Amino acid sequence: AGLDVAAFGRPPLPGASSGLPVQFVIRSTEPPSEIKRIADQLLSKARQSGLFVYTDTDMKYDLPREKIVIDRAKAADLGVSMRELGNSLAVMLGGNYLNRFSIEGRSYKVIPQVTRAERLNPDQLKQYRIRSRSGEMIPLSTLVKLEKTVEPRQLNRFQQLNAATISAVPTPGVTMGRALDFLQQEAENLFPKGFTPDYAGQSRQYVQEGGELIISFFLALIVIYLVLAAQFESFRDPLIIMVSVPMSISGALIFLTLGFASINIFTQVGLITLIGLISKHGILIVEFANQLREQGRSKYDAVAEAAGIRLRPILMTTFSTVMGVFPLLIAGGPGAASRFNIGIVVTAGMLIGTLFTLFVLPPVYLLLSRNRRVATA
């Protein structure tokens, strides 16, 4: 009774933090009781949304405590100092190690403490006796009273602030991004001044690396452009070659928009790989067209003949790549979803990007390519 069970997949990448997939952190300088109140409100919103099959928080106020309230005035009248009272309770209940003694060649610890039978429940504290200044033994029940309280199991910190973490497992079909966006939006409505959201575990990795896709994408474009510019000794030809890159990326994103996969680390790797693969098609056409123009052919005749002659190697490259990643689309077992994400991006991008290369790149070549001198004997 009272056992909460959640089943979830392990992180797909090595080194990822353990725990539930969604970990939303509430940080504040406010006391834990106030953080608990806000966390419960956000937890209730998450459960009502239907986006999660399991939700929980690590801040739980369910640890029973007995608080000793001392009547200081009465203690002073009876000649019991607070120092003596504290030391006596520490000795009787603390179980601290004081010294060692030896019996028959063996060493034993000296631990002053009342017997276990006299400390089984809090009410037995009232039966203890405290020595006053006059030497009289006074029952503790005349000086103190017990108050039942509830405290959190543990006080967590996140980046040196009081924190509570809401952990959850998204409903099948709900992406990590959608789940975190919902929690972020609800947090903006619920959080008072002084409360800030943060992420932990896989959610933190997702948020940090998700924003780096654009940077990685443009760095890949810049590197490929500079390499092609050095190879063709031109700044125009790389632009013509790479005109099919955004079109192939758009083709791959169609299937992501339709829900076949989500934007994650695996689809990001697939998109960046696609940039290099699809650029090869443009290289085949542009390089051969430039050679024909150096022989005296016009732009139109050169690019038309290049597209026809290079059609076979372009199709061979496309279909060999597609057949190479096709097993990823039908893979099963652990990690199948990750392999499918890479496969669907590369397959869709190559097929659609090849069509754009064959029908869009030649007109762009006619528009942007430079005039070349005719080779003479």
CSV table of C-alpha atoms in Angstrom, one decimal:
chain,number,residue,atom,x,y,z
A,1,ALA,CA,0.0,0.0,0.0
A,2,GLY,CA,1.2,3.5,-0.9
A,3,LEU,CA,3.8,2.3,-3.4
A,4,ASP,CA,4.1,4.5,-6.5
A,5,VAL,CA,5.6,2.7,-9.6
A,6,ALA,CA,6.7,4.2,-12.9
A,7,ALA,CA,8.2,2.4,-15.9
A,8,PHE,CA,10.2,4.4,-18.4
A,9,GLY,CA,13.0,3.9,-20.9
A,10,ARG,CA,16.6,4.5,-20.0
A,11,PRO,CA,18.4,7.5,-21.6
A,12,PRO,CA,19.3,6.7,-25.2
A,13,LEU,CA,22.6,8.4,-25.0
A,14,PRO,CA,25.5,7.3,-22.7
A,15,GLY,CA,26.3,9.8,-20.0
A,16,ALA,CA,22.7,11.2,-19.7
A,17,SER,CA,21.4,11.8,-16.3
A,18,SER,CA,19.3,9.1,-14.6
A,19,GLY,CA,15.7,9.6,-13.4
A,20,LEU,CA,12.4,10.2,-15.1
A,21,PRO,CA,12.5,11.8,-18.6
A,22,VAL,CA,10.8,15.1,-17.5
A,23,GLN,CA,12.4,16.9,-14.5
A,24,PHE,CA,11.2,20.4,-14.0
A,25,VAL,CA,12.9,22.3,-11.1
A,26,ILE,CA,11.2,25.0,-9.1
A,27,ARG,CA,13.8,27.3,-7.5
A,28,SER,CA,13.4,30.1,-4.9
A,29,THR,CA,14.7,31.7,-1.8
A,30,GLU,CA,11.4,31.2,-0.1
A,31,PRO,CA,11.0,28.6,2.7
A,32,PRO,CA,10.3,25.0,1.7
A,33,SER,CA,6.7,25.2,2.7
A,34,GLU,CA,6.0,27.9,0.2
A,35,ILE,CA,7.8,26.0,-2.6
A,36,LYS,CA,5.8,22.9,-1.6
A,37,ARG,CA,2.6,24.9,-2.1
A,38,ILE,CA,3.6,26.1,-5.6
A,39,ALA,CA,4.9,22.6,-6.6
A,40,ASP,CA,1.5,21.0,-5.6
A,41,GLN,CA,-0.4,23.5,-7.7
A,42,LEU,CA,1.8,22.9,-10.7
A,43,LEU,CA,1.6,19.1,-10.1
A,44,SER,CA,-2.2,19.3,-10.1
A,45,LYS,CA,-2.1,21.2,-13.5
A,46,ALA,CA,0.2,18.5,-15.0
A,47,ARG,CA,-2.1,15.7,-13.8
A,48,GLN,CA,-5.2,17.4,-15.3
A,49,SER,CA,-3.5,18.1,-18.6
A,50,GLY,CA,-3.5,14.4,-19.8
A,51,LEU,CA,0.1,14.9,-21.1
A,52,PHE,CA,1.7,12.7,-18.4
A,53,VAL,CA,1.1,9.1,-17.3
A,54,TYR,CA,3.0,9.6,-14.1
A,55,THR,CA,3.9,12.7,-12.1
A,56,ASP,CA,5.6,13.1,-8.7
A,57,THR,CA,7.6,15.6,-6.7
A,58,ASP,CA,10.6,15.1,-4.5
A,59,MET,CA,9.4,17.5,-1.8
A,60,LYS,CA,7.1,15.6,0.5
A,61,TYR,CA,5.9,16.9,3.8
A,62,ASP,CA,5.1,13.5,5.4
A,63,LEU,CA,7.9,13.0,7.9
A,64,PRO,CA,6.4,13.0,11.5
A,65,ARG,CA,8.3,14.9,14.1
A,66,GLU,CA,7.8,15.5,17.9
A,67,LYS,CA,8.8,19.0,18.9
A,68,ILE,CA,9.9,19.6,22.5
A,69,VAL,CA,8.5,22.9,23.7
A,70,ILE,CA,10.3,24.1,26.9
A,71,ASP,CA,8.6,26.2,29.5
A,72,ARG,CA,11.6,28.5,30.1
A,73,ALA,CA,10.0,30.4,33.0
A,74,LYS,CA,9.2,27.2,35.0
A,75,ALA,CA,12.6,25.8,34.3
A,76,ALA,CA,14.2,28.9,35.7
A,77,ASP,CA,12.0,28.8,38.8
A,78,LEU,CA,13.0,25.1,39.4
A,79,GLY,CA,16.7,25.9,38.9
A,80,VAL,CA,17.1,24.0,35.5
A,81,SER,CA,19.3,25.8,33.0
A,82,MET,CA,18.8,25.4,29.3
A,83,ARG,CA,22.4,24.2,28.9
A,84,GLU,CA,21.9,21.5,31.5
A,85,LEU,CA,18.6,20.5,29.9
A,86,GLY,CA,20.1,20.3,26.4
A,87,ASN,CA,23.1,18.3,27.6
A,88,SER,CA,21.0,15.9,29.5
A,89,LEU,CA,18.7,15.2,26.5
A,90,ALA,CA,21.7,14.9,24.2
A,91,VAL,CA,23.3,12.3,26.5
A,92,MET,CA,20.2,10.2,27.0
A,93,LEU,CA,19.1,10.2,23.3
A,94,GLY,CA,22.0,11.1,21.2
A,95,GLY,CA,24.0,7.9,21.2
A,96,ASN,CA,27.3,9.7,20.8
A,97,TYR,CA,30.6,7.9,21.1
A,98,LEU,CA,32.6,9.0,24.1
A,99,ASN,CA,35.5,6.6,24.8
A,100,ARG,CA,36.5,2.9,24.8
A,101,PHE,CA,37.1,0.4,27.5
A,102,SER,CA,38.7,-3.0,27.5
A,103,ILE,CA,37.3,-6.2,28.8
A,104,GLU,CA,39.2,-9.5,28.5
A,105,GLY,CA,41.4,-8.1,25.7
A,106,ARG,CA,38.6,-6.7,23.6
A,107,SER,CA,37.9,-3.0,23.1
A,108,TYR,CA,34.3,-1.7,23.4
A,109,LYS,CA,32.8,1.7,22.7
A,110,VAL,CA,31.3,3.8,25.5
A,111,ILE,CA,27.9,5.1,24.2
A,112,PRO,CA,25.8,6.8,26.9
A,113,GLN,CA,22.1,6.4,26.1
A,114,VAL,CA,18.9,5.3,27.9
A,115,THR,CA,17.8,1.7,27.2
A,116,ARG,CA,15.8,1.0,24.0
A,117,ALA,CA,12.7,0.1,26.1
A,118,GLU,CA,12.7,3.6,27.5
A,119,ARG,CA,12.8,5.4,24.1
A,120,LEU,CA,10.3,3.5,22.0
A,121,ASN,CA,7.8,6.4,21.7
A,122,PRO,CA,7.9,10.2,22.3
A,123,ASP,CA,5.6,10.1,25.4
A,124,GLN,CA,8.4,8.3,27.3
A,125,LEU,CA,10.4,11.5,27.2
A,126,LYS,CA,8.2,13.0,29.9
A,127,GLN,CA,9.3,10.2,32.3
A,128,TYR,CA,13.0,11.3,32.1
A,129,ARG,CA,14.4,13.3,35.0
A,130,ILE,CA,16.6,16.3,34.9
A,131,ARG,CA,18.9,17.4,37.8
A,132,SER,CA,18.4,21.0,39.0
A,133,ARG,CA,21.0,23.3,40.5
A,134,SER,CA,20.0,22.1,44.0
A,135,GLY,CA,20.6,18.4,43.0
A,136,GLU,CA,16.9,17.5,42.9
A,137,MET,CA,15.7,15.2,40.1
A,138,ILE,CA,12.8,16.9,38.3
A,139,PRO,CA,10.5,15.0,35.9
A,140,LEU,CA,10.8,16.4,32.4
A,141,SER,CA,7.0,16.4,32.1
A,142,THR,CA,6.9,19.4,34.4
A,143,LEU,CA,9.1,21.5,32.1
A,144,VAL,CA,8.2,20.5,28.5
A,145,LYS,CA,5.3,19.6,26.3
A,146,LEU,CA,5.4,17.7,23.0
A,147,GLU,CA,3.9,19.1,19.7
A,148,LYS,CA,3.4,16.9,16.7
A,149,THR,CA,4.7,18.4,13.5
A,150,VAL,CA,5.3,17.3,9.9
A,151,GLU,CA,8.5,18.1,8.1
A,152,PRO,CA,9.8,17.3,4.6
A,153,ARG,CA,11.8,14.1,4.1
A,154,GLN,CA,14.7,16.1,2.7
A,155,LEU,CA,15.6,19.7,1.9
A,156,ASN,CA,16.9,19.9,-1.7
A,157,ARG,CA,19.0,22.5,-3.2
A,158,PHE,CA,19.5,23.4,-6.9
A,159,GLN,CA,22.2,25.9,-7.7
A,160,GLN,CA,22.3,27.0,-4.1
A,161,LEU,CA,18.6,27.8,-3.9
A,162,ASN,CA,15.8,25.9,-2.2
A,163,ALA,CA,14.2,23.7,-4.8
A,164,ALA,CA,11.6,21.1,-5.6
A,165,THR,CA,11.7,18.9,-8.7
A,166,ILE,CA,8.6,17.7,-10.5
A,167,SER,CA,9.4,14.4,-12.3
A,168,ALA,CA,7.1,13.0,-14.9
A,169,VAL,CA,6.7,10.4,-17.7
A,170,PRO,CA,5.0,11.8,-20.8
A,171,THR,CA,2.0,10.1,-22.3
A,172,PRO,CA,3.0,7.9,-25.4
A,173,GLY,CA,3.0,10.2,-28.4
A,174,VAL,CA,3.7,13.4,-26.3
A,175,THR,CA,7.2,14.7,-27.1
A,176,MET,CA,9.6,16.0,-24.5
A,177,GLY,CA,9.4,19.5,-26.0
A,178,ARG,CA,5.6,19.6,-25.7
A,179,ALA,CA,5.7,18.4,-22.1
A,180,LEU,CA,8.3,21.0,-21.1
A,181,ASP,CA,6.5,23.8,-22.9
A,182,PHE,CA,3.3,23.0,-21.0
A,183,LEU,CA,5.1,23.1,-17.6
A,184,GLN,CA,6.9,26.3,-18.6
A,185,GLN,CA,3.7,28.0,-19.6
A,186,GLU,CA,1.9,26.9,-16.4
A,187,ALA,CA,4.9,28.1,-14.3
A,188,GLU,CA,4.6,31.6,-15.8
A,189,ASN,CA,1.0,31.8,-14.7
A,190,LEU,CA,1.6,30.2,-11.2
A,191,PHE,CA,5.0,31.4,-10.1
A,192,PRO,CA,5.0,34.4,-7.8
A,193,LYS,CA,7.9,36.9,-7.6
A,194,GLY,CA,11.1,35.2,-6.6
A,195,PHE,CA,10.4,31.8,-8.2
A,196,THR,CA,12.3,30.7,-11.2
A,197,PRO,CA,12.1,27.4,-13.3
A,198,ASP,CA,15.0,25.2,-14.3
A,199,TYR,CA,15.6,21.7,-15.6
A,200,ALA,CA,17.5,18.6,-14.6
A,201,GLY,CA,18.3,15.2,-16.0
A,202,GLN,CA,17.3,14.5,-19.6
A,203,SER,CA,15.1,17.6,-19.7
A,204,ARG,CA,18.2,19.8,-19.0
A,205,GLN,CA,20.1,18.1,-21.7
A,206,TYR,CA,17.2,18.5,-24.2
A,207,VAL,CA,16.9,22.3,-23.4
A,208,GLN,CA,20.6,23.0,-23.6
A,209,GLU,CA,21.3,21.0,-26.8
A,210,GLY,CA,18.0,21.9,-28.5
A,211,GLY,CA,19.1,25.5,-29.0
A,212,GLU,CA,22.4,24.4,-30.5
A,213,LEU,CA,20.8,22.8,-33.6
A,214,ILE,CA,20.7,26.2,-35.4
A,215,ILE,CA,24.3,26.9,-34.5
A,216,SER,CA,25.5,23.4,-35.7
A,217,PHE,CA,23.4,23.7,-38.8
A,218,PHE,CA,24.9,27.0,-39.9
A,219,LEU,CA,28.4,26.0,-39.0
A,220,ALA,CA,28.0,22.9,-41.2
A,221,LEU,CA,26.8,25.2,-44.1
A,222,ILE,CA,29.7,27.6,-43.6
A,223,VAL,CA,32.3,24.8,-43.6
A,224,ILE,CA,30.9,23.1,-46.7
A,225,TYR,CA,30.6,26.4,-48.5
A,226,LEU,CA,34.2,27.3,-47.8
A,227,VAL,CA,35.5,23.9,-48.8
A,228,LEU,CA,33.5,24.1,-52.1
A,229,ALA,CA,34.7,27.7,-52.7
A,230,ALA,CA,38.3,26.6,-52.4
A,231,GLN,CA,37.7,23.6,-54.7
A,232,PHE,CA,35.9,25.5,-57.4
A,233,GLU,CA,37.8,28.8,-56.9
A,234,SER,CA,34.5,30.6,-57.0
A,235,PHE,CA,32.0,32.0,-54.6
A,236,ARG,CA,29.1,31.5,-57.0
A,237,ASP,CA,29.4,27.8,-57.7
A,238,PRO,CA,29.0,26.8,-54.0
A,239,LEU,CA,25.8,28.8,-53.8
A,240,ILE,CA,24.4,26.9,-56.8
A,241,ILE,CA,25.5,23.6,-55.4
A,242,MET,CA,23.9,24.2,-52.0
A,243,VAL,CA,20.6,25.5,-53.4
A,244,SER,CA,19.2,22.1,-52.9
A,245,VAL,CA,20.2,21.9,-49.2
A,246,PRO,CA,17.3,24.0,-47.8
A,247,MET,CA,14.9,22.1,-50.1
A,248,SER,CA,16.0,18.7,-48.9
A,249,ILE,CA,15.9,19.9,-45.3
A,250,SER,CA,12.3,21.0,-45.9
A,251,GLY,CA,11.5,17.6,-47.3
A,252,ALA,CA,12.8,15.9,-44.2
A,253,LEU,CA,10.9,18.3,-41.9
A,254,ILE,CA,7.6,17.3,-43.6
A,255,PHE,CA,7.7,13.9,-41.9
A,256,LEU,CA,8.7,15.5,-38.6
A,257,THR,CA,5.8,17.9,-38.9
A,258,LEU,CA,3.4,15.0,-39.6
A,259,GLY,CA,4.5,13.3,-36.3
A,260,PHE,CA,6.6,10.5,-37.6
A,261,ALA,CA,9.5,11.7,-35.4
A,262,SER,CA,10.4,14.7,-33.2
A,263,ILE,CA,13.3,17.1,-33.2
A,264,ASN,CA,15.9,15.4,-31.0
A,265,ILE,CA,19.6,14.7,-31.0
A,266,PHE,CA,19.2,11.9,-33.5
A,267,THR,CA,17.2,13.9,-36.1
A,268,GLN,CA,19.7,16.7,-35.6
A,269,VAL,CA,22.5,14.4,-36.6
A,270,GLY,CA,20.4,13.2,-39.6
A,271,LEU,CA,19.8,16.8,-40.8
A,272,ILE,CA,23.5,17.7,-40.6
A,273,THR,CA,24.5,14.5,-42.4
A,274,LEU,CA,21.9,15.3,-45.0
A,275,ILE,CA,23.7,18.6,-45.8
A,276,GLY,CA,26.8,16.8,-47.0
A,277,LEU,CA,25.0,14.0,-48.8
A,278,ILE,CA,22.7,16.3,-50.8
A,279,SER,CA,25.6,18.7,-51.7
A,280,LYS,CA,27.2,15.9,-53.7
A,281,HIS,CA,24.4,16.0,-56.3
A,282,GLY,CA,25.1,19.6,-57.0
A,283,ILE,CA,28.8,19.0,-57.3
A,284,LEU,CA,28.3,16.4,-60.0
A,285,ILE,CA,26.2,18.7,-62.1
A,286,VAL,CA,28.0,22.0,-61.6
A,287,GLU,CA,31.5,20.5,-62.1
A,288,PHE,CA,30.6,18.8,-65.3
A,289,ALA,CA,28.7,21.8,-66.6
A,290,ASN,CA,31.7,24.0,-66.0
A,291,GLN,CA,33.9,21.6,-68.0
A,292,LEU,CA,31.5,21.7,-70.9
A,293,ARG,CA,31.4,25.5,-70.8
A,294,GLU,CA,35.2,25.7,-71.0
A,295,GLN,CA,34.8,23.7,-74.2
A,296,GLY,CA,32.7,26.5,-75.7
A,297,ARG,CA,29.2,25.3,-74.8
A,298,SER,CA,26.5,27.7,-73.7
A,299,LYS,CA,25.1,27.8,-70.2
A,300,TYR,CA,21.8,26.2,-71.2
A,301,ASP,CA,23.4,23.4,-73.3
A,302,ALA,CA,26.1,22.8,-70.7
A,303,VAL,CA,23.8,22.4,-67.7
A,304,ALA,CA,21.2,20.4,-69.7
A,305,GLU,CA,23.8,17.9,-70.8
A,306,ALA,CA,25.4,17.8,-67.4
A,307,ALA,CA,22.0,17.0,-65.7
A,308,GLY,CA,21.3,14.3,-68.3
A,309,ILE,CA,24.7,12.6,-68.1
A,310,ARG,CA,25.0,12.9,-64.3
A,311,LEU,CA,21.5,11.6,-63.8
A,312,ARG,CA,22.7,8.0,-63.4
A,313,PRO,CA,25.4,8.7,-60.7
A,314,ILE,CA,23.0,11.0,-58.8
A,315,LEU,CA,20.3,8.3,-58.7
A,316,MET,CA,22.8,5.7,-57.8
A,317,THR,CA,24.0,7.8,-54.9
A,318,THR,CA,20.4,8.5,-53.8
A,319,PHE,CA,19.2,4.9,-53.9
A,320,SER,CA,22.4,3.5,-52.3
A,321,THR,CA,22.0,5.9,-49.4
A,322,VAL,CA,18.3,5.2,-49.0
A,323,MET,CA,18.8,1.4,-49.1
A,324,GLY,CA,21.7,1.8,-46.7
A,325,VAL,CA,19.5,3.5,-44.1
A,326,PHE,CA,16.3,1.6,-44.9
A,327,PRO,CA,17.1,-1.1,-42.2
A,328,LEU,CA,16.9,1.8,-39.6
A,329,LEU,CA,13.3,2.4,-40.6
A,330,ILE,CA,12.2,-1.2,-39.9
A,331,ALA,CA,14.5,-1.9,-36.9
A,332,GLY,CA,13.0,-3.3,-33.7
A,333,GLY,CA,14.1,-3.8,-30.1
A,334,PRO,CA,15.9,-1.4,-27.8
A,335,GLY,CA,16.9,1.8,-29.5
A,336,ALA,CA,14.6,1.3,-32.5
A,337,ALA,CA,13.1,4.7,-32.1
A,338,SER,CA,16.5,6.4,-32.2
A,339,ARG,CA,17.5,4.6,-35.3
A,340,PHE,CA,14.1,5.3,-36.9
A,341,ASN,CA,14.6,9.1,-36.3
A,342,ILE,CA,17.9,9.1,-38.2
A,343,GLY,CA,16.6,6.9,-41.0
A,344,ILE,CA,13.4,8.9,-41.7
A,345,VAL,CA,15.3,12.2,-41.9
A,346,VAL,CA,18.0,10.9,-44.3
A,347,THR,CA,15.6,8.9,-46.4
A,348,ALA,CA,13.0,11.7,-46.9
A,349,GLY,CA,15.7,14.4,-47.3
A,350,MET,CA,17.6,12.4,-50.0
A,351,LEU,CA,14.5,11.5,-52.0
A,352,ILE,CA,12.9,14.9,-52.0
A,353,GLY,CA,16.3,16.7,-52.3
A,354,THR,CA,17.2,14.7,-55.3
A,355,LEU,CA,14.1,15.8,-57.1
A,356,PHE,CA,14.8,19.5,-56.3
A,357,THR,CA,18.4,19.0,-57.5
A,358,LEU,CA,17.4,17.7,-60.9
A,359,PHE,CA,14.7,20.3,-61.6
A,360,VAL,CA,15.7,23.4,-59.6
A,361,LEU,CA,19.5,23.4,-59.7
A,362,PRO,CA,19.8,23.8,-63.5
A,363,PRO,CA,17.6,27.0,-63.6
A,364,VAL,CA,19.6,28.4,-60.7
A,365,TYR,CA,22.8,27.6,-62.6
A,366,LEU,CA,21.6,29.6,-65.6
A,367,LEU,CA,20.9,32.5,-63.3
A,368,LEU,CA,23.9,32.7,-61.1
A,369,SER,CA,26.8,31.0,-62.9
A,370,ARG,CA,29.5,33.3,-64.2
A,371,ASN,CA,30.5,33.7,-67.8
A,372,ARG,CA,33.6,31.7,-68.6
A,373,ARG,CA,36.2,32.2,-71.3
A,374,VAL,CA,36.3,29.7,-74.1
A,375,ALA,CA,39.4,27.6,-74.1
A,376,THR,CA,41.5,28.1,-77.2
A,377,ALA,CA,44.2,26.0,-78.7
